[in-house]
Amino acid sequence: MADLNPFLLAAAVPTPDPRLLPLLRSNPLLASQQDEHGYSLLHAAASYNHLDLLRTLVKEFKVDVGLKDEDGETALFVAETVEVCKCLVEELGVDAGVKNDEGLTAREKAEEEAEYPEVADMTVNPVDPADGFSAEGQEPDPEFRRRIEELAGRDDFQTEEGQRQLRELITDAIRGASNDREVRRRVEE
């Protein structure tokens, strides 16, 4: 097993090579190893949509979810699917506000590259304190309250579909709240 390259094993699709986890368990230091460019197994797992590997690296091998490559980018910067973004942000707790060496967050970089627009929407924490927006002291929108209560009362609320609909509703609420604010936008000339 000594001659196996963990990066190549992680890059196998649709799932990582089955020899990867035994290799890591026999030499746990490999789990947080980075190549000469700072690329890690965490970056590979995010890039290749290997959710179980992401979870295993962070939970079992205690790899820092905020591990950065040579460009100052976490695994969130290389995520290409909404599922990976959600796993990294919501489940594993990566900081979506981290900026790379160019001063961009993962969301800003995704928007700039315009390759995965749905991913750009997911690479932001639900409420970004840097926005300066606070709902403190505000009454909840009665329509959103009604829709949330209706959704919560359904039998399928705890299912994947029910939770997907709840996330969609929350995203709508957040977008609506940010659109309602009067913010002076910077205009490029």
JSON list of C-alpha atoms in Angstrom, two decimals:
[
{"chain": "A", "resi": 1, "resn": "MET", "atom": "CA", "xyz": [0.00, 0.00, 0.00]},
{"chain": "A", "resi": 2, "resn": "ALA", "atom": "CA", "xyz": [2.99, 2.27, 0.42]},
{"chain": "A", "resi": 3, "resn": "ASP", "atom": "CA", "xyz": [3.18, 3.03, -3.30]},
{"chain": "A", "resi": 4, "resn": "LEU", "atom": "CA", "xyz": [-0.48, 4.09, -3.62]},
{"chain": "A", "resi": 5, "resn": "ASN", "atom": "CA", "xyz": [-1.14, 7.77, -4.27]},
{"chain": "A", "resi": 6, "resn": "PRO", "atom": "CA", "xyz": [-4.06, 8.93, -2.08]},
{"chain": "A", "resi": 7, "resn": "PHE", "atom": "CA", "xyz": [-4.82, 11.86, -4.41]},
{"chain": "A", "resi": 8, "resn": "LEU", "atom": "CA", "xyz": [-5.28, 9.54, -7.38]},
{"chain": "A", "resi": 9, "resn": "LEU", "atom": "CA", "xyz": [-7.38, 7.15, -5.32]},
{"chain": "A", "resi": 10, "resn": "ALA", "atom": "CA", "xyz": [-9.62, 10.04, -4.23]},
{"chain": "A", "resi": 11, "resn": "ALA", "atom": "CA", "xyz": [-10.01, 11.23, -7.83]},
{"chain": "A", "resi": 12, "resn": "ALA", "atom": "CA", "xyz": [-11.67, 8.01, -8.97]},
{"chain": "A", "resi": 13, "resn": "VAL", "atom": "CA", "xyz": [-15.25, 8.48, -10.14]},
{"chain": "A", "resi": 14, "resn": "PRO", "atom": "CA", "xyz": [-18.06, 7.90, -9.41]},
{"chain": "A", "resi": 15, "resn": "THR", "atom": "CA", "xyz": [-16.65, 6.88, -6.01]},
{"chain": "A", "resi": 16, "resn": "PRO", "atom": "CA", "xyz": [-13.16, 6.97, -4.52]},
{"chain": "A", "resi": 17, "resn": "ASP", "atom": "CA", "xyz": [-11.03, 3.90, -5.04]},
{"chain": "A", "resi": 18, "resn": "PRO", "atom": "CA", "xyz": [-11.88, 1.34, -2.32]},
{"chain": "A", "resi": 19, "resn": "ARG", "atom": "CA", "xyz": [-8.20, 1.13, -1.36]},
{"chain": "A", "resi": 20, "resn": "LEU", "atom": "CA", "xyz": [-8.19, 4.76, -0.13]},
{"chain": "A", "resi": 21, "resn": "LEU", "atom": "CA", "xyz": [-9.73, 4.37, 3.33]},
{"chain": "A", "resi": 22, "resn": "PRO", "atom": "CA", "xyz": [-7.62, 1.32, 4.30]},
{"chain": "A", "resi": 23, "resn": "LEU", "atom": "CA", "xyz": [-4.55, 3.29, 3.17]},
{"chain": "A", "resi": 24, "resn": "LEU", "atom": "CA", "xyz": [-5.56, 6.28, 5.32]},
{"chain": "A", "resi": 25, "resn": "ARG", "atom": "CA", "xyz": [-6.35, 4.07, 8.31]},
{"chain": "A", "resi": 26, "resn": "SER", "atom": "CA", "xyz": [-2.93, 2.45, 8.05]},
{"chain": "A", "resi": 27, "resn": "ASN", "atom": "CA", "xyz": [-1.29, 5.89, 7.86]},
{"chain": "A", "resi": 28, "resn": "PRO", "atom": "CA", "xyz": [-3.69, 8.57, 9.23]},
{"chain": "A", "resi": 29, "resn": "LEU", "atom": "CA", "xyz": [-1.22, 11.41, 8.55]},
{"chain": "A", "resi": 30, "resn": "LEU", "atom": "CA", "xyz": [-1.95, 11.02, 4.83]},
{"chain": "A", "resi": 31, "resn": "ALA", "atom": "CA", "xyz": [-5.51, 12.28, 5.43]},
{"chain": "A", "resi": 32, "resn": "SER", "atom": "CA", "xyz": [-4.36, 15.87, 5.94]},
{"chain": "A", "resi": 33, "resn": "GLN", "atom": "CA", "xyz": [-1.37, 15.74, 3.62]},
{"chain": "A", "resi": 34, "resn": "GLN", "atom": "CA", "xyz": [-1.12, 18.42, 0.92]},
{"chain": "A", "resi": 35, "resn": "ASP", "atom": "CA", "xyz": [0.75, 18.33, -2.36]},
{"chain": "A", "resi": 36, "resn": "GLU", "atom": "CA", "xyz": [3.27, 20.99, -3.42]},
{"chain": "A", "resi": 37, "resn": "HIS", "atom": "CA", "xyz": [0.37, 23.33, -4.29]},
{"chain": "A", "resi": 38, "resn": "GLY", "atom": "CA", "xyz": [-1.51, 22.81, -1.06]},
{"chain": "A", "resi": 39, "resn": "TYR", "atom": "CA", "xyz": [-4.10, 20.58, -2.73]},
{"chain": "A", "resi": 40, "resn": "SER", "atom": "CA", "xyz": [-5.50, 18.15, -0.19]},
{"chain": "A", "resi": 41, "resn": "LEU", "atom": "CA", "xyz": [-7.76, 15.12, -0.08]},
{"chain": "A", "resi": 42, "resn": "LEU", "atom": "CA", "xyz": [-10.43, 17.49, 1.24]},
{"chain": "A", "resi": 43, "resn": "HIS", "atom": "CA", "xyz": [-10.12, 19.56, -1.94]},
{"chain": "A", "resi": 44, "resn": "ALA", "atom": "CA", "xyz": [-10.21, 16.39, -4.05]},
{"chain": "A", "resi": 45, "resn": "ALA", "atom": "CA", "xyz": [-13.28, 15.03, -2.25]},
{"chain": "A", "resi": 46, "resn": "ALA", "atom": "CA", "xyz": [-15.11, 18.35, -2.73]},
{"chain": "A", "resi": 47, "resn": "SER", "atom": "CA", "xyz": [-14.10, 18.64, -6.38]},
{"chain": "A", "resi": 48, "resn": "TYR", "atom": "CA", "xyz": [-15.12, 15.06, -7.23]},
{"chain": "A", "resi": 49, "resn": "ASN", "atom": "CA", "xyz": [-18.39, 15.21, -5.25]},
{"chain": "A", "resi": 50, "resn": "HIS", "atom": "CA", "xyz": [-17.34, 12.52, -2.76]},
{"chain": "A", "resi": 51, "resn": "LEU", "atom": "CA", "xyz": [-19.58, 13.45, 0.17]},
{"chain": "A", "resi": 52, "resn": "ASP", "atom": "CA", "xyz": [-18.85, 10.37, 2.27]},
{"chain": "A", "resi": 53, "resn": "LEU", "atom": "CA", "xyz": [-15.12, 10.94, 1.89]},
{"chain": "A", "resi": 54, "resn": "LEU", "atom": "CA", "xyz": [-15.52, 14.59, 2.94]},
{"chain": "A", "resi": 55, "resn": "ARG", "atom": "CA", "xyz": [-17.37, 13.53, 6.07]},
{"chain": "A", "resi": 56, "resn": "THR", "atom": "CA", "xyz": [-14.87, 10.78, 6.86]},
{"chain": "A", "resi": 57, "resn": "LEU", "atom": "CA", "xyz": [-11.86, 13.08, 6.44]},
{"chain": "A", "resi": 58, "resn": "VAL", "atom": "CA", "xyz": [-13.29, 15.69, 8.80]},
{"chain": "A", "resi": 59, "resn": "LYS", "atom": "CA", "xyz": [-15.05, 13.46, 11.32]},
{"chain": "A", "resi": 60, "resn": "GLU", "atom": "CA", "xyz": [-12.86, 10.36, 11.52]},
{"chain": "A", "resi": 61, "resn": "PHE", "atom": "CA", "xyz": [-9.44, 11.72, 10.55]},
{"chain": "A", "resi": 62, "resn": "LYS", "atom": "CA", "xyz": [-10.00, 15.19, 12.06]},
{"chain": "A", "resi": 63, "resn": "VAL", "atom": "CA", "xyz": [-8.81, 17.02, 8.94]},
{"chain": "A", "resi": 64, "resn": "ASP", "atom": "CA", "xyz": [-9.34, 20.77, 9.36]},
{"chain": "A", "resi": 65, "resn": "VAL", "atom": "CA", "xyz": [-12.33, 21.65, 7.17]},
{"chain": "A", "resi": 66, "resn": "GLY", "atom": "CA", "xyz": [-10.72, 25.08, 6.68]},
{"chain": "A", "resi": 67, "resn": "LEU", "atom": "CA", "xyz": [-7.51, 23.64, 5.19]},
{"chain": "A", "resi": 68, "resn": "LYS", "atom": "CA", "xyz": [-6.25, 26.03, 2.48]},
{"chain": "A", "resi": 69, "resn": "ASP", "atom": "CA", "xyz": [-4.26, 25.45, -0.69]},
{"chain": "A", "resi": 70, "resn": "GLU", "atom": "CA", "xyz": [-1.48, 27.70, -2.01]},
{"chain": "A", "resi": 71, "resn": "ASP", "atom": "CA", "xyz": [-4.08, 30.21, -3.24]},
{"chain": "A", "resi": 72, "resn": "GLY", "atom": "CA", "xyz": [-5.66, 30.47, 0.20]},
{"chain": "A", "resi": 73, "resn": "GLU", "atom": "CA", "xyz": [-8.68, 28.48, -0.92]},
{"chain": "A", "resi": 74, "resn": "THR", "atom": "CA", "xyz": [-10.63, 25.97, 1.14]},
{"chain": "A", "resi": 75, "resn": "ALA", "atom": "CA", "xyz": [-12.45, 22.98, -0.32]},
{"chain": "A", "resi": 76, "resn": "LEU", "atom": "CA", "xyz": [-15.53, 25.18, -0.72]},
{"chain": "A", "resi": 77, "resn": "PHE", "atom": "CA", "xyz": [-13.75, 27.02, -3.55]},
{"chain": "A", "resi": 78, "resn": "VAL", "atom": "CA", "xyz": [-13.52, 23.83, -5.65]},
{"chain": "A", "resi": 79, "resn": "ALA", "atom": "CA", "xyz": [-17.03, 22.53, -4.93]},
{"chain": "A", "resi": 80, "resn": "GLU", "atom": "CA", "xyz": [-19.01, 21.98, -8.11]},
{"chain": "A", "resi": 81, "resn": "THR", "atom": "CA", "xyz": [-22.33, 20.80, -6.72]},
{"chain": "A", "resi": 82, "resn": "VAL", "atom": "CA", "xyz": [-24.89, 22.21, -4.32]},
{"chain": "A", "resi": 83, "resn": "GLU", "atom": "CA", "xyz": [-24.72, 18.99, -2.28]},
{"chain": "A", "resi": 84, "resn": "VAL", "atom": "CA", "xyz": [-21.01, 19.44, -1.60]},
{"chain": "A", "resi": 85, "resn": "CYS", "atom": "CA", "xyz": [-21.50, 23.10, -0.66]},
{"chain": "A", "resi": 86, "resn": "LYS", "atom": "CA", "xyz": [-24.29, 22.20, 1.73]},
{"chain": "A", "resi": 87, "resn": "CYS", "atom": "CA", "xyz": [-22.21, 19.43, 3.27]},
{"chain": "A", "resi": 88, "resn": "LEU", "atom": "CA", "xyz": [-19.22, 21.73, 3.75]},
{"chain": "A", "resi": 89, "resn": "VAL", "atom": "CA", "xyz": [-21.14, 24.76, 5.04]},
{"chain": "A", "resi": 90, "resn": "GLU", "atom": "CA", "xyz": [-24.12, 23.32, 6.89]},
{"chain": "A", "resi": 91, "resn": "GLU", "atom": "CA", "xyz": [-22.79, 19.99, 8.13]},
{"chain": "A", "resi": 92, "resn": "LEU", "atom": "CA", "xyz": [-19.02, 20.31, 8.44]},
{"chain": "A", "resi": 93, "resn": "GLY", "atom": "CA", "xyz": [-18.91, 24.02, 9.29]},
{"chain": "A", "resi": 94, "resn": "VAL", "atom": "CA", "xyz": [-16.49, 25.47, 6.76]},
{"chain": "A", "resi": 95, "resn": "ASP", "atom": "CA", "xyz": [-16.38, 29.26, 6.98]},
{"chain": "A", "resi": 96, "resn": "ALA", "atom": "CA", "xyz": [-18.04, 30.55, 3.81]},
{"chain": "A", "resi": 97, "resn": "GLY", "atom": "CA", "xyz": [-16.64, 34.02, 4.51]},
{"chain": "A", "resi": 98, "resn": "VAL", "atom": "CA", "xyz": [-13.00, 33.02, 4.03]},
{"chain": "A", "resi": 99, "resn": "LYS", "atom": "CA", "xyz": [-11.27, 35.02, 1.31]},
{"chain": "A", "resi": 100, "resn": "ASN", "atom": "CA", "xyz": [-8.61, 33.61, -0.97]},
{"chain": "A", "resi": 101, "resn": "ASP", "atom": "CA", "xyz": [-5.35, 35.36, -1.84]},
{"chain": "A", "resi": 102, "resn": "GLU", "atom": "CA", "xyz": [-7.21, 37.46, -4.44]},
{"chain": "A", "resi": 103, "resn": "GLY", "atom": "CA", "xyz": [-9.57, 38.74, -1.74]},
{"chain": "A", "resi": 104, "resn": "LEU", "atom": "CA", "xyz": [-12.57, 36.75, -3.01]},
{"chain": "A", "resi": 105, "resn": "THR", "atom": "CA", "xyz": [-14.90, 34.47, -1.08]},
{"chain": "A", "resi": 106, "resn": "ALA", "atom": "CA", "xyz": [-15.90, 31.14, -2.64]},
{"chain": "A", "resi": 107, "resn": "ARG", "atom": "CA", "xyz": [-19.22, 32.71, -3.63]},
{"chain": "A", "resi": 108, "resn": "GLU", "atom": "CA", "xyz": [-17.56, 35.70, -5.27]},
{"chain": "A", "resi": 109, "resn": "LYS", "atom": "CA", "xyz": [-15.15, 33.46, -7.15]},
{"chain": "A", "resi": 110, "resn": "ALA", "atom": "CA", "xyz": [-17.99, 31.19, -8.32]},
{"chain": "A", "resi": 111, "resn": "GLU", "atom": "CA", "xyz": [-19.97, 34.22, -9.48]},
{"chain": "A", "resi": 112, "resn": "GLU", "atom": "CA", "xyz": [-16.94, 35.66, -11.26]},
{"chain": "A", "resi": 113, "resn": "GLU", "atom": "CA", "xyz": [-16.21, 32.39, -13.06]},
{"chain": "A", "resi": 114, "resn": "ALA", "atom": "CA", "xyz": [-19.93, 31.83, -13.80]},
{"chain": "A", "resi": 115, "resn": "GLU", "atom": "CA", "xyz": [-19.38, 28.10, -14.23]},
{"chain": "A", "resi": 116, "resn": "TYR", "atom": "CA", "xyz": [-21.71, 26.86, -11.49]},
{"chain": "A", "resi": 117, "resn": "PRO", "atom": "CA", "xyz": [-24.29, 29.58, -10.70]},
{"chain": "A", "resi": 118, "resn": "GLU", "atom": "CA", "xyz": [-26.31, 27.27, -8.44]},
{"chain": "A", "resi": 119, "resn": "VAL", "atom": "CA", "xyz": [-23.16, 26.63, -6.41]},
{"chain": "A", "resi": 120, "resn": "ALA", "atom": "CA", "xyz": [-22.54, 30.36, -5.99]},
{"chain": "A", "resi": 121, "resn": "ASP", "atom": "CA", "xyz": [-25.90, 30.61, -4.26]},
{"chain": "A", "resi": 122, "resn": "MET", "atom": "CA", "xyz": [-24.96, 27.89, -1.77]},
{"chain": "A", "resi": 123, "resn": "THR", "atom": "CA", "xyz": [-21.48, 29.13, -0.89]},
{"chain": "A", "resi": 124, "resn": "VAL", "atom": "CA", "xyz": [-22.72, 31.71, 1.54]},
{"chain": "A", "resi": 125, "resn": "ASN", "atom": "CA", "xyz": [-23.81, 31.32, 5.14]},
{"chain": "A", "resi": 126, "resn": "PRO", "atom": "CA", "xyz": [-27.57, 31.89, 5.52]},
{"chain": "A", "resi": 127, "resn": "VAL", "atom": "CA", "xyz": [-26.97, 35.18, 7.36]},
{"chain": "A", "resi": 128, "resn": "ASP", "atom": "CA", "xyz": [-23.71, 36.94, 6.67]},
{"chain": "A", "resi": 129, "resn": "PRO", "atom": "CA", "xyz": [-22.88, 39.36, 9.50]},
{"chain": "A", "resi": 130, "resn": "ALA", "atom": "CA", "xyz": [-20.73, 41.34, 7.10]},
{"chain": "A", "resi": 131, "resn": "ASP", "atom": "CA", "xyz": [-23.92, 42.37, 5.30]},
{"chain": "A", "resi": 132, "resn": "GLY", "atom": "CA", "xyz": [-24.82, 44.56, 8.23]},
{"chain": "A", "resi": 133, "resn": "PHE", "atom": "CA", "xyz": [-28.34, 43.14, 8.00]},
{"chain": "A", "resi": 134, "resn": "SER", "atom": "CA", "xyz": [-30.06, 42.10, 11.17]},
{"chain": "A", "resi": 135, "resn": "ALA", "atom": "CA", "xyz": [-33.61, 40.88, 11.54]},
{"chain": "A", "resi": 136, "resn": "GLU", "atom": "CA", "xyz": [-33.54, 41.80, 15.22]},
{"chain": "A", "resi": 137, "resn": "GLY", "atom": "CA", "xyz": [-36.66, 43.69, 16.23]},
{"chain": "A", "resi": 138, "resn": "GLN", "atom": "CA", "xyz": [-38.46, 42.98, 12.97]},
{"chain": "A", "resi": 139, "resn": "GLU", "atom": "CA", "xyz": [-41.72, 41.07, 12.71]},
{"chain": "A", "resi": 140, "resn": "PRO", "atom": "CA", "xyz": [-41.60, 37.95, 10.53]},
{"chain": "A", "resi": 141, "resn": "ASP", "atom": "CA", "xyz": [-43.38, 38.19, 7.22]},
{"chain": "A", "resi": 142, "resn": "PRO", "atom": "CA", "xyz": [-46.87, 36.70, 7.80]},
{"chain": "A", "resi": 143, "resn": "GLU", "atom": "CA", "xyz": [-46.82, 34.93, 4.43]},
{"chain": "A", "resi": 144, "resn": "PHE", "atom": "CA", "xyz": [-43.50, 33.22, 5.17]},
{"chain": "A", "resi": 145, "resn": "ARG", "atom": "CA", "xyz": [-44.71, 32.34, 8.67]},
{"chain": "A", "resi": 146, "resn": "ARG", "atom": "CA", "xyz": [-47.83, 30.75, 7.17]},
{"chain": "A", "resi": 147, "resn": "ARG", "atom": "CA", "xyz": [-45.80, 28.81, 4.59]},
{"chain": "A", "resi": 148, "resn": "ILE", "atom": "CA", "xyz": [-43.33, 27.57, 7.23]},
{"chain": "A", "resi": 149, "resn": "GLU", "atom": "CA", "xyz": [-46.10, 26.47, 9.57]},
{"chain": "A", "resi": 150, "resn": "GLU", "atom": "CA", "xyz": [-47.89, 24.72, 6.69]},
{"chain": "A", "resi": 151, "resn": "LEU", "atom": "CA", "xyz": [-44.69, 22.93, 5.69]},
{"chain": "A", "resi": 152, "resn": "ALA", "atom": "CA", "xyz": [-43.85, 21.98, 9.29]},
{"chain": "A", "resi": 153, "resn": "GLY", "atom": "CA", "xyz": [-47.30, 20.48, 9.74]},
{"chain": "A", "resi": 154, "resn": "ARG", "atom": "CA", "xyz": [-46.93, 18.10, 6.80]},
{"chain": "A", "resi": 155, "resn": "ASP", "atom": "CA", "xyz": [-46.24, 14.38, 7.29]},
{"chain": "A", "resi": 156, "resn": "ASP", "atom": "CA", "xyz": [-43.23, 14.54, 4.95]},
{"chain": "A", "resi": 157, "resn": "PHE", "atom": "CA", "xyz": [-41.56, 17.47, 6.76]},
{"chain": "A", "resi": 158, "resn": "GLN", "atom": "CA", "xyz": [-38.67, 15.33, 8.08]},
{"chain": "A", "resi": 159, "resn": "THR", "atom": "CA", "xyz": [-38.05, 13.66, 4.71]},
{"chain": "A", "resi": 160, "resn": "GLU", "atom": "CA", "xyz": [-35.40, 14.77, 2.25]},
{"chain": "A", "resi": 161, "resn": "GLU", "atom": "CA", "xyz": [-38.08, 16.40, 0.06]},
{"chain": "A", "resi": 162, "resn": "GLY", "atom": "CA", "xyz": [-39.64, 18.25, 3.00]},
{"chain": "A", "resi": 163, "resn": "GLN", "atom": "CA", "xyz": [-36.24, 19.55, 4.09]},
{"chain": "A", "resi": 164, "resn": "ARG", "atom": "CA", "xyz": [-35.42, 20.57, 0.52]},
{"chain": "A", "resi": 165, "resn": "GLN", "atom": "CA", "xyz": [-38.63, 22.59, 0.39]},
{"chain": "A", "resi": 166, "resn": "LEU", "atom": "CA", "xyz": [-37.80, 24.20, 3.74]},
{"chain": "A", "resi": 167, "resn": "ARG", "atom": "CA", "xyz": [-34.33, 25.22, 2.47]},
{"chain": "A", "resi": 168, "resn": "GLU", "atom": "CA", "xyz": [-35.97, 26.63, -0.66]},
{"chain": "A", "resi": 169, "resn": "LEU", "atom": "CA", "xyz": [-38.41, 28.62, 1.48]},
{"chain": "A", "resi": 170, "resn": "ILE", "atom": "CA", "xyz": [-35.61, 29.96, 3.67]},
{"chain": "A", "resi": 171, "resn": "THR", "atom": "CA", "xyz": [-33.57, 30.90, 0.60]},
{"chain": "A", "resi": 172, "resn": "ASP", "atom": "CA", "xyz": [-36.59, 32.77, -0.78]},
{"chain": "A", "resi": 173, "resn": "ALA", "atom": "CA", "xyz": [-37.00, 34.58, 2.54]},
{"chain": "A", "resi": 174, "resn": "ILE", "atom": "CA", "xyz": [-33.33, 35.57, 2.68]},
{"chain": "A", "resi": 175, "resn": "ARG", "atom": "CA", "xyz": [-33.30, 36.77, -0.91]},
{"chain": "A", "resi": 176, "resn": "GLY", "atom": "CA", "xyz": [-36.49, 38.72, -0.31]},
{"chain": "A", "resi": 177, "resn": "ALA", "atom": "CA", "xyz": [-35.07, 40.34, 2.83]},
{"chain": "A", "resi": 178, "resn": "SER", "atom": "CA", "xyz": [-31.87, 41.35, 1.09]},
{"chain": "A", "resi": 179, "resn": "ASN", "atom": "CA", "xyz": [-33.80, 42.66, -1.93]},
{"chain": "A", "resi": 180, "resn": "ASP", "atom": "CA", "xyz": [-36.04, 44.74, 0.35]},
{"chain": "A", "resi": 181, "resn": "ARG", "atom": "CA", "xyz": [-33.09, 46.58, 1.85]},
{"chain": "A", "resi": 182, "resn": "GLU", "atom": "CA", "xyz": [-32.15, 49.84, 0.30]},
{"chain": "A", "resi": 183, "resn": "VAL", "atom": "CA", "xyz": [-28.52, 49.35, -0.60]},
{"chain": "A", "resi": 184, "resn": "ARG", "atom": "CA", "xyz": [-26.51, 51.54, -2.87]},
{"chain": "A", "resi": 185, "resn": "ARG", "atom": "CA", "xyz": [-24.87, 49.25, -5.38]},
{"chain": "A", "resi": 186, "resn": "ARG", "atom": "CA", "xyz": [-21.43, 49.95, -6.79]},
{"chain": "A", "resi": 187, "resn": "VAL", "atom": "CA", "xyz": [-21.61, 50.69, -10.49]},
{"chain": "A", "resi": 188, "resn": "GLU", "atom": "CA", "xyz": [-18.74, 49.57, -12.69]},
{"chain": "A", "resi": 189, "resn": "GLU", "atom": "CA", "xyz": [-17.73, 52.16, -15.27]}
]
